[in-house]
């Protein structure tokens, strides 16, 4: 069984952002131009029965939702559903 993987997720600065009308799913189509900057987050994904589970550390960790509204957790669930697997993952 895998012990997990850690990746650096680069930050970006939006220099232009156009927001379209709301779609039926509540999201909006976006068109943007962005520049990568020299900052990043480190994200670790490890197996976790009963997941998805999200934890966060750092100066602004209290501002990150740790429930089902977290976009990373939602992406993990969508990916798991797409491939017929449980979303048994811990994201930190």
PDB file of N, CA and C in Angstrom:
ATOM      1  N   UNK A   1       0.842  -1.182   0.000  1.00  0.00           N
ATOM      2  CA  UNK A   1       0.000   0.000   0.000  1.00  0.00           C
ATOM      3  C   UNK A   1       0.884   1.241   0.000  1.00  0.00           C
ATOM      4  N   UNK A   2       0.474   2.250  -0.715  1.00  0.00           N
ATOM      5  CA  UNK A   2       1.224   3.502  -0.808  1.00  0.00           C
ATOM      6  C   UNK A   2       1.234   4.231   0.528  1.00  0.00           C
ATOM      7  N   UNK A   3       2.347   4.887   0.821  1.00  0.00           N
ATOM      8  CA  UNK A   3       2.434   5.680   2.044  1.00  0.00           C
ATOM      9  C   UNK A   3       2.070   7.129   1.802  1.00  0.00           C
ATOM     10  N   UNK A   4       1.849   7.519   0.574  1.00  0.00           N
ATOM     11  CA  UNK A   4       1.431   8.882   0.270  1.00  0.00           C
ATOM     12  C   UNK A   4       2.395   9.591  -0.650  1.00  0.00           C
ATOM     13  N   UNK A   5       2.013  10.808  -0.980  1.00  0.00           N
ATOM     14  CA  UNK A   5       2.819  11.629  -1.869  1.00  0.00           C
ATOM     15  C   UNK A   5       2.690  13.085  -1.433  1.00  0.00           C
ATOM     16  N   UNK A   6       3.796  13.820  -1.522  1.00  0.00           N
ATOM     17  CA  UNK A   6       3.800  15.252  -1.216  1.00  0.00           C
ATOM     18  C   UNK A   6       4.220  16.002  -2.466  1.00  0.00           C
ATOM     19  N   UNK A   7       3.457  17.032  -2.811  1.00  0.00           N
ATOM     20  CA  UNK A   7       3.761  17.853  -3.981  1.00  0.00           C
ATOM     21  C   UNK A   7       3.731  19.320  -3.592  1.00  0.00           C
ATOM     22  N   UNK A   8       4.481  20.123  -4.332  1.00  0.00           N
ATOM     23  CA  UNK A   8       4.433  21.578  -4.185  1.00  0.00           C
ATOM     24  C   UNK A   8       3.432  22.121  -5.192  1.00  0.00           C
ATOM     25  N   UNK A   9       2.517  22.927  -4.709  1.00  0.00           N
ATOM     26  CA  UNK A   9       1.482  23.520  -5.551  1.00  0.00           C
ATOM     27  C   UNK A   9       1.806  25.004  -5.689  1.00  0.00           C
ATOM     28  N   UNK A  10       2.231  25.446  -6.885  1.00  0.00           N
ATOM     29  CA  UNK A  10       2.673  26.832  -7.042  1.00  0.00           C
ATOM     30  C   UNK A  10       1.533  27.833  -6.904  1.00  0.00           C
ATOM     31  N   UNK A  11       1.879  28.980  -6.349  1.00  0.00           N
ATOM     32  CA  UNK A  11       0.928  30.090  -6.241  1.00  0.00           C
ATOM     33  C   UNK A  11       0.919  30.868  -7.542  1.00  0.00           C
ATOM     34  N   UNK A  12      -0.135  31.645  -7.715  1.00  0.00           N
ATOM     35  CA  UNK A  12      -0.234  32.485  -8.909  1.00  0.00           C
ATOM     36  C   UNK A  12      -0.910  33.790  -8.529  1.00  0.00           C
ATOM     37  N   UNK A  13      -0.689  34.798  -9.355  1.00  0.00           N
ATOM     38  CA  UNK A  13      -1.347  36.090  -9.200  1.00  0.00           C
ATOM     39  C   UNK A  13      -2.229  36.287 -10.426  1.00  0.00           C
ATOM     40  N   UNK A  14      -3.515  36.515 -10.195  1.00  0.00           N
ATOM     41  CA  UNK A  14      -4.423  36.797 -11.309  1.00  0.00           C
ATOM     42  C   UNK A  14      -4.224  38.237 -11.750  1.00  0.00           C
ATOM     43  N   UNK A  15      -3.835  38.436 -12.998  1.00  0.00           N
ATOM     44  CA  UNK A  15      -3.683  39.796 -13.525  1.00  0.00           C
ATOM     45  C   UNK A  15      -4.924  40.211 -14.301  1.00  0.00           C
ATOM     46  N   UNK A  16      -5.750  39.249 -14.671  1.00  0.00           N
ATOM     47  CA  UNK A  16      -7.046  39.546 -15.274  1.00  0.00           C
ATOM     48  C   UNK A  16      -7.976  38.384 -14.961  1.00  0.00           C
ATOM     49  N   UNK A  17      -9.206  38.722 -14.577  1.00  0.00           N
ATOM     50  CA  UNK A  17     -10.191  37.692 -14.259  1.00  0.00           C
ATOM     51  C   UNK A  17     -11.550  38.141 -14.764  1.00  0.00           C
ATOM     52  N   UNK A  18     -12.146  37.354 -15.628  1.00  0.00           N
ATOM     53  CA  UNK A  18     -13.496  37.617 -16.130  1.00  0.00           C
ATOM     54  C   UNK A  18     -14.398  36.494 -15.632  1.00  0.00           C
ATOM     55  N   UNK A  19     -15.476  36.863 -14.942  1.00  0.00           N
ATOM     56  CA  UNK A  19     -16.403  35.897 -14.364  1.00  0.00           C
ATOM     57  C   UNK A  19     -17.683  35.882 -15.189  1.00  0.00           C
ATOM     58  N   UNK A  20     -18.046  34.706 -15.676  1.00  0.00           N
ATOM     59  CA  UNK A  20     -19.260  34.560 -16.472  1.00  0.00           C
ATOM     60  C   UNK A  20     -20.478  34.351 -15.598  1.00  0.00           C
ATOM     61  N   UNK A  21     -21.594  34.111 -16.229  1.00  0.00           N
ATOM     62  CA  UNK A  21     -22.858  33.886 -15.524  1.00  0.00           C
ATOM     63  C   UNK A  21     -22.803  32.574 -14.741  1.00  0.00           C
ATOM     64  N   UNK A  22     -23.625  32.491 -13.711  1.00  0.00           N
ATOM     65  CA  UNK A  22     -23.700  31.272 -12.907  1.00  0.00           C
ATOM     66  C   UNK A  22     -24.246  30.123 -13.746  1.00  0.00           C
ATOM     67  N   UNK A  23     -23.622  28.955 -13.577  1.00  0.00           N
ATOM     68  CA  UNK A  23     -24.073  27.748 -14.252  1.00  0.00           C
ATOM     69  C   UNK A  23     -25.098  27.040 -13.368  1.00  0.00           C
ATOM     70  N   UNK A  24     -25.776  26.018 -13.881  1.00  0.00           N
ATOM     71  CA  UNK A  24     -26.742  25.278 -13.061  1.00  0.00           C
ATOM     72  C   UNK A  24     -26.122  24.659 -11.803  1.00  0.00           C
ATOM     73  N   UNK A  25     -24.813  24.346 -11.840  1.00  0.00           N
ATOM     74  CA  UNK A  25     -24.162  23.751 -10.668  1.00  0.00           C
ATOM     75  C   UNK A  25     -23.743  24.786  -9.635  1.00  0.00           C
ATOM     76  N   UNK A  26     -24.035  26.076  -9.890  1.00  0.00           N
ATOM     77  CA  UNK A  26     -23.707  27.136  -8.942  1.00  0.00           C
ATOM     78  C   UNK A  26     -22.347  27.764  -9.163  1.00  0.00           C
ATOM     79  N   UNK A  27     -21.514  27.146  -9.983  1.00  0.00           N
ATOM     80  CA  UNK A  27     -20.209  27.715 -10.293  1.00  0.00           C
ATOM     81  C   UNK A  27     -20.327  28.650 -11.490  1.00  0.00           C
ATOM     82  N   UNK A  28     -19.269  29.397 -11.751  1.00  0.00           N
ATOM     83  CA  UNK A  28     -19.230  30.327 -12.875  1.00  0.00           C
ATOM     84  C   UNK A  28     -18.106  29.925 -13.823  1.00  0.00           C
ATOM     85  N   UNK A  29     -18.315  30.124 -15.127  1.00  0.00           N
ATOM     86  CA  UNK A  29     -17.211  29.976 -16.066  1.00  0.00           C
ATOM     87  C   UNK A  29     -16.253  31.137 -15.847  1.00  0.00           C
ATOM     88  N   UNK A  30     -14.955  30.857 -15.929  1.00  0.00           N
ATOM     89  CA  UNK A  30     -13.926  31.869 -15.703  1.00  0.00           C
ATOM     90  C   UNK A  30     -12.990  31.944 -16.899  1.00  0.00           C
ATOM     91  N   UNK A  31     -12.505  33.138 -17.149  1.00  0.00           N
ATOM     92  CA  UNK A  31     -11.412  33.347 -18.098  1.00  0.00           C
ATOM     93  C   UNK A  31     -10.396  34.196 -17.354  1.00  0.00           C
ATOM     94  N   UNK A  32      -9.166  33.711 -17.264  1.00  0.00           N
ATOM     95  CA  UNK A  32      -8.183  34.485 -16.513  1.00  0.00           C
ATOM     96  C   UNK A  32      -6.800  34.407 -17.143  1.00  0.00           C
ATOM     97  N   UNK A  33      -6.005  35.392 -16.769  1.00  0.00           N
ATOM     98  CA  UNK A  33      -4.593  35.446 -17.123  1.00  0.00           C
ATOM     99  C   UNK A  33      -3.860  35.522 -15.795  1.00  0.00           C
ATOM    100  N   UNK A  34      -2.899  34.641 -15.588  1.00  0.00           N
ATOM    101  CA  UNK A  34      -2.184  34.667 -14.321  1.00  0.00           C
ATOM    102  C   UNK A  34      -0.693  34.483 -14.528  1.00  0.00           C
ATOM    103  N   UNK A  35       0.040  34.894 -13.509  1.00  0.00           N
ATOM    104  CA  UNK A  35       1.494  34.756 -13.484  1.00  0.00           C
ATOM    105  C   UNK A  35       1.883  33.891 -12.302  1.00  0.00           C
ATOM    106  N   UNK A  36       2.768  32.952 -12.525  1.00  0.00           N
ATOM    107  CA  UNK A  36       3.292  32.145 -11.430  1.00  0.00           C
ATOM    108  C   UNK A  36       4.255  32.989 -10.606  1.00  0.00           C
ATOM    109  N   UNK A  37       4.255  32.751  -9.308  1.00  0.00           N
ATOM    110  CA  UNK A  37       5.174  33.446  -8.408  1.00  0.00           C
ATOM    111  C   UNK A  37       5.984  32.406  -7.650  1.00  0.00           C
ATOM    112  N   UNK A  38       6.989  32.848  -6.931  1.00  0.00           N
ATOM    113  CA  UNK A  38       7.904  31.937  -6.255  1.00  0.00           C
ATOM    114  C   UNK A  38       7.406  31.417  -4.919  1.00  0.00           C
ATOM    115  N   UNK A  39       6.112  31.380  -4.700  1.00  0.00           N
ATOM    116  CA  UNK A  39       5.532  30.838  -3.473  1.00  0.00           C
ATOM    117  C   UNK A  39       4.800  29.549  -3.806  1.00  0.00           C
ATOM    118  N   UNK A  40       4.594  28.712  -2.818  1.00  0.00           N
ATOM    119  CA  UNK A  40       3.887  27.460  -3.057  1.00  0.00           C
ATOM    120  C   UNK A  40       3.325  26.924  -1.754  1.00  0.00           C
ATOM    121  N   UNK A  41       2.349  26.056  -1.869  1.00  0.00           N
ATOM    122  CA  UNK A  41       1.859  25.256  -0.756  1.00  0.00           C
ATOM    123  C   UNK A  41       2.398  23.853  -0.952  1.00  0.00           C
ATOM    124  N   UNK A  42       2.613  23.153   0.128  1.00  0.00           N
ATOM    125  CA  UNK A  42       2.931  21.729   0.049  1.00  0.00           C
ATOM    126  C   UNK A  42       1.686  20.960   0.451  1.00  0.00           C
ATOM    127  N   UNK A  43       1.275  20.033  -0.386  1.00  0.00           N
ATOM    128  CA  UNK A  43       0.098  19.219  -0.118  1.00  0.00           C
ATOM    129  C   UNK A  43       0.534  17.759  -0.072  1.00  0.00           C
ATOM    130  N   UNK A  44       0.134  17.080   0.992  1.00  0.00           N
ATOM    131  CA  UNK A  44       0.430  15.662   1.153  1.00  0.00           C
ATOM    132  C   UNK A  44      -0.877  14.885   1.119  1.00  0.00           C
ATOM    133  N   UNK A  45      -0.922  13.853   0.301  1.00  0.00           N
ATOM    134  CA  UNK A  45      -2.075  12.959   0.230  1.00  0.00           C
ATOM    135  C   UNK A  45      -1.627  11.583   0.703  1.00  0.00           C
ATOM    136  N   UNK A  46      -2.327  11.054   1.706  1.00  0.00           N
ATOM    137  CA  UNK A  46      -2.014   9.729   2.237  1.00  0.00           C
ATOM    138  C   UNK A  46      -3.304   8.922   2.342  1.00  0.00           C
ATOM    139  N   UNK A  47      -3.202   7.604   2.260  1.00  0.00           N
ATOM    140  CA  UNK A  47      -4.397   6.776   2.430  1.00  0.00           C
ATOM    141  C   UNK A  47      -5.006   6.994   3.810  1.00  0.00           C
ATOM    142  N   UNK A  48      -6.330   7.049   3.871  1.00  0.00           N
ATOM    143  CA  UNK A  48      -7.026   7.268   5.135  1.00  0.00           C
ATOM    144  C   UNK A  48      -8.422   6.678   5.038  1.00  0.00           C
ATOM    145  N   UNK A  49      -8.627   5.469   5.560  1.00  0.00           N
ATOM    146  CA  UNK A  49      -9.958   4.863   5.509  1.00  0.00           C
ATOM    147  C   UNK A  49     -11.011   5.807   6.092  1.00  0.00           C
ATOM    148  N   UNK A  50     -12.149   5.863   5.426  1.00  0.00           N
ATOM    149  CA  UNK A  50     -13.223   6.728   5.899  1.00  0.00           C
ATOM    150  C   UNK A  50     -13.099   8.161   5.436  1.00  0.00           C
ATOM    151  N   UNK A  51     -12.114   8.440   4.547  1.00  0.00           N
ATOM    152  CA  UNK A  51     -11.900   9.803   4.068  1.00  0.00           C
ATOM    153  C   UNK A  51     -13.016  10.257   3.165  1.00  0.00           C
ATOM    154  N   UNK A  52     -12.936  11.423   2.594  1.00  0.00           N
ATOM    155  CA  UNK A  52     -11.744  12.269   2.662  1.00  0.00           C
ATOM    156  C   UNK A  52     -11.668  13.020   3.984  1.00  0.00           C
ATOM    157  N   UNK A  53     -10.448  13.302   4.369  1.00  0.00           N
ATOM    158  CA  UNK A  53     -10.175  14.064   5.583  1.00  0.00           C
ATOM    159  C   UNK A  53      -9.185  15.145   5.204  1.00  0.00           C
ATOM    160  N   UNK A  54      -9.389  16.362   5.740  1.00  0.00           N
ATOM    161  CA  UNK A  54      -8.521  17.495   5.429  1.00  0.00           C
ATOM    162  C   UNK A  54      -8.005  18.093   6.727  1.00  0.00           C
ATOM    163  N   UNK A  55      -6.699  18.340   6.780  1.00  0.00           N
ATOM    164  CA  UNK A  55      -6.097  19.100   7.869  1.00  0.00           C
ATOM    165  C   UNK A  55      -5.214  20.166   7.246  1.00  0.00           C
ATOM    166  N   UNK A  56      -4.911  21.185   8.014  1.00  0.00           N
ATOM    167  CA  UNK A  56      -4.127  22.293   7.486  1.00  0.00           C
ATOM    168  C   UNK A  56      -3.275  22.876   8.603  1.00  0.00           C
ATOM    169  N   UNK A  57      -2.065  23.300   8.270  1.00  0.00           N
ATOM    170  CA  UNK A  57      -1.164  23.929   9.229  1.00  0.00           C
ATOM    171  C   UNK A  57      -0.619  25.207   8.617  1.00  0.00           C
ATOM    172  N   UNK A  58      -0.245  26.146   9.453  1.00  0.00           N
ATOM    173  CA  UNK A  58       0.332  27.390   8.965  1.00  0.00           C
ATOM    174  C   UNK A  58      -0.362  28.597   9.564  1.00  0.00           C
ATOM    175  N   UNK A  59       0.159  29.767   9.222  1.00  0.00           N
ATOM    176  CA  UNK A  59      -0.312  31.018   9.816  1.00  0.00           C
ATOM    177  C   UNK A  59      -1.802  31.258   9.601  1.00  0.00           C
ATOM    178  N   UNK A  60      -2.332  30.937   8.442  1.00  0.00           N
ATOM    179  CA  UNK A  60      -3.740  31.201   8.135  1.00  0.00           C
ATOM    180  C   UNK A  60      -4.566  29.921   8.061  1.00  0.00           C
ATOM    181  N   UNK A  61      -4.115  28.875   8.726  1.00  0.00           N
ATOM    182  CA  UNK A  61      -4.792  27.581   8.646  1.00  0.00           C
ATOM    183  C   UNK A  61      -6.246  27.666   9.091  1.00  0.00           C
ATOM    184  N   UNK A  62      -6.559  28.542  10.018  1.00  0.00           N
ATOM    185  CA  UNK A  62      -7.924  28.672  10.512  1.00  0.00           C
ATOM    186  C   UNK A  62      -8.904  29.174   9.472  1.00  0.00           C
ATOM    187  N   UNK A  63      -8.403  29.711   8.372  1.00  0.00           N
ATOM    188  CA  UNK A  63      -9.277  30.224   7.314  1.00  0.00           C
ATOM    189  C   UNK A  63      -9.604  29.170   6.257  1.00  0.00           C
ATOM    190  N   UNK A  64      -8.999  28.001   6.364  1.00  0.00           N
ATOM    191  CA  UNK A  64      -9.205  26.936   5.375  1.00  0.00           C
ATOM    192  C   UNK A  64     -10.337  26.027   5.855  1.00  0.00           C
ATOM    193  N   UNK A  65     -11.397  25.858   5.044  1.00  0.00           N
ATOM    194  CA  UNK A  65     -12.474  24.952   5.459  1.00  0.00           C
ATOM    195  C   UNK A  65     -11.979  23.508   5.473  1.00  0.00           C
ATOM    196  N   UNK A  66     -12.329  22.787   6.519  1.00  0.00           N
ATOM    197  CA  UNK A  66     -11.881  21.405   6.666  1.00  0.00           C
ATOM    198  C   UNK A  66     -13.018  20.413   6.445  1.00  0.00           C
ATOM    199  N   UNK A  67     -14.172  20.914   6.030  1.00  0.00           N
ATOM    200  CA  UNK A  67     -15.339  20.057   5.839  1.00  0.00           C
ATOM    201  C   UNK A  67     -15.552  19.759   4.354  1.00  0.00           C
ATOM    202  N   UNK A  68     -16.729  19.330   4.015  1.00  0.00           N
ATOM    203  CA  UNK A  68     -17.047  18.968   2.641  1.00  0.00           C
ATOM    204  C   UNK A  68     -17.084  20.124   1.667  1.00  0.00           C
ATOM    205  N   UNK A  69     -16.956  21.359   2.156  1.00  0.00           N
ATOM    206  CA  UNK A  69     -16.903  22.511   1.250  1.00  0.00           C
ATOM    207  C   UNK A  69     -15.495  22.757   0.729  1.00  0.00           C
ATOM    208  N   UNK A  70     -14.506  22.088   1.274  1.00  0.00           N
ATOM    209  CA  UNK A  70     -13.124  22.255   0.833  1.00  0.00           C
ATOM    210  C   UNK A  70     -12.991  21.741  -0.600  1.00  0.00           C
ATOM    211  N   UNK A  71     -12.488  22.605  -1.496  1.00  0.00           N
ATOM    212  CA  UNK A  71     -12.423  22.234  -2.914  1.00  0.00           C
ATOM    213  C   UNK A  71     -11.492  21.056  -3.183  1.00  0.00           C
ATOM    214  N   UNK A  72     -10.416  20.927  -2.417  1.00  0.00           N
ATOM    215  CA  UNK A  72      -9.518  19.777  -2.607  1.00  0.00           C
ATOM    216  C   UNK A  72     -10.233  18.485  -2.215  1.00  0.00           C
ATOM    217  N   UNK A  73     -10.986  18.524  -1.124  1.00  0.00           N
ATOM    218  CA  UNK A  73     -11.748  17.343  -0.707  1.00  0.00           C
ATOM    219  C   UNK A  73     -12.822  17.010  -1.735  1.00  0.00           C
ATOM    220  N   UNK A  74     -13.480  18.033  -2.258  1.00  0.00           N
ATOM    221  CA  UNK A  74     -14.505  17.807  -3.280  1.00  0.00           C
ATOM    222  C   UNK A  74     -13.894  17.197  -4.541  1.00  0.00           C
ATOM    223  N   UNK A  75     -12.696  17.650  -4.907  1.00  0.00           N
ATOM    224  CA  UNK A  75     -12.010  17.081  -6.069  1.00  0.00           C
ATOM    225  C   UNK A  75     -11.656  15.616  -5.818  1.00  0.00           C
ATOM    226  N   UNK A  76     -11.217  15.297  -4.604  1.00  0.00           N
ATOM    227  CA  UNK A  76     -10.887  13.908  -4.269  1.00  0.00           C
ATOM    228  C   UNK A  76     -12.124  13.022  -4.373  1.00  0.00           C
ATOM    229  N   UNK A  77     -13.261  13.527  -3.899  1.00  0.00           N
ATOM    230  CA  UNK A  77     -14.511  12.765  -3.980  1.00  0.00           C
ATOM    231  C   UNK A  77     -14.915  12.566  -5.442  1.00  0.00           C
ATOM    232  N   UNK A  78     -14.836  13.626  -6.244  1.00  0.00           N
ATOM    233  CA  UNK A  78     -15.213  13.532  -7.661  1.00  0.00           C
ATOM    234  C   UNK A  78     -14.323  12.531  -8.398  1.00  0.00           C
ATOM    235  N   UNK A  79     -13.031  12.567  -8.118  1.00  0.00           N
ATOM    236  CA  UNK A  79     -12.103  11.632  -8.756  1.00  0.00           C
ATOM    237  C   UNK A  79     -12.417  10.192  -8.345  1.00  0.00           C
ATOM    238  N   UNK A  80     -12.655   9.990  -7.052  1.00  0.00           N
ATOM    239  CA  UNK A  80     -12.980   8.651  -6.563  1.00  0.00           C
ATOM    240  C   UNK A  80     -14.278   8.143  -7.187  1.00  0.00           C
ATOM    241  N   UNK A  81     -15.293   9.017  -7.256  1.00  0.00           N
ATOM    242  CA  UNK A  81     -16.566   8.617  -7.864  1.00  0.00           C
ATOM    243  C   UNK A  81     -16.380   8.261  -9.337  1.00  0.00           C
ATOM    244  N   UNK A  82     -15.574   9.038 -10.028  1.00  0.00           N
ATOM    245  CA  UNK A  82     -15.341   8.803 -11.461  1.00  0.00           C
ATOM    246  C   UNK A  82     -14.772   7.405 -11.711  1.00  0.00           C
ATOM    247  N   UNK A  83     -13.918   6.937 -10.795  1.00  0.00           N
ATOM    248  CA  UNK A  83     -13.263   5.644 -10.972  1.00  0.00           C
ATOM    249  C   UNK A  83     -13.843   4.549 -10.077  1.00  0.00           C
ATOM    250  N   UNK A  84     -14.999   4.828  -9.461  1.00  0.00           N
ATOM    251  CA  UNK A  84     -15.677   3.810  -8.671  1.00  0.00           C
ATOM    252  C   UNK A  84     -14.903   3.343  -7.462  1.00  0.00           C
ATOM    253  N   UNK A  85     -14.202   4.264  -6.832  1.00  0.00           N
ATOM    254  CA  UNK A  85     -13.377   3.935  -5.664  1.00  0.00           C
ATOM    255  C   UNK A  85     -13.827   4.783  -4.483  1.00  0.00           C
ATOM    256  N   UNK A  86     -13.550   4.354  -3.270  1.00  0.00           N
ATOM    257  CA  UNK A  86     -13.837   5.210  -2.117  1.00  0.00           C
ATOM    258  C   UNK A  86     -12.814   6.352  -2.044  1.00  0.00           C
ATOM    259  N   UNK A  87     -13.239   7.482  -1.524  1.00  0.00           N
ATOM    260  CA  UNK A  87     -12.341   8.646  -1.398  1.00  0.00           C
ATOM    261  C   UNK A  87     -11.581   8.555  -0.079  1.00  0.00           C
ATOM    262  N   UNK A  88     -10.864   7.464   0.096  1.00  0.00           N
ATOM    263  CA  UNK A  88     -10.129   7.209   1.339  1.00  0.00           C
ATOM    264  C   UNK A  88      -8.782   7.912   1.316  1.00  0.00           C
ATOM    265  N   UNK A  89      -8.796   9.231   1.516  1.00  0.00           N
ATOM    266  CA  UNK A  89      -7.571  10.019   1.445  1.00  0.00           C
ATOM    267  C   UNK A  89      -7.564  11.078   2.538  1.00  0.00           C
ATOM    268  N   UNK A  90      -6.382  11.336   3.058  1.00  0.00           N
ATOM    269  CA  UNK A  90      -6.145  12.443   3.986  1.00  0.00           C
ATOM    270  C   UNK A  90      -5.301  13.463   3.242  1.00  0.00           C
ATOM    271  N   UNK A  91      -5.811  14.681   3.129  1.00  0.00           N
ATOM    272  CA  UNK A  91      -5.086  15.774   2.482  1.00  0.00           C
ATOM    273  C   UNK A  91      -4.599  16.722   3.556  1.00  0.00           C
ATOM    274  N   UNK A  92      -3.293  17.020   3.535  1.00  0.00           N
ATOM    275  CA  UNK A  92      -2.709  17.949   4.513  1.00  0.00           C
ATOM    276  C   UNK A  92      -1.747  18.866   3.789  1.00  0.00           C
TER     277      UNK A  92
END
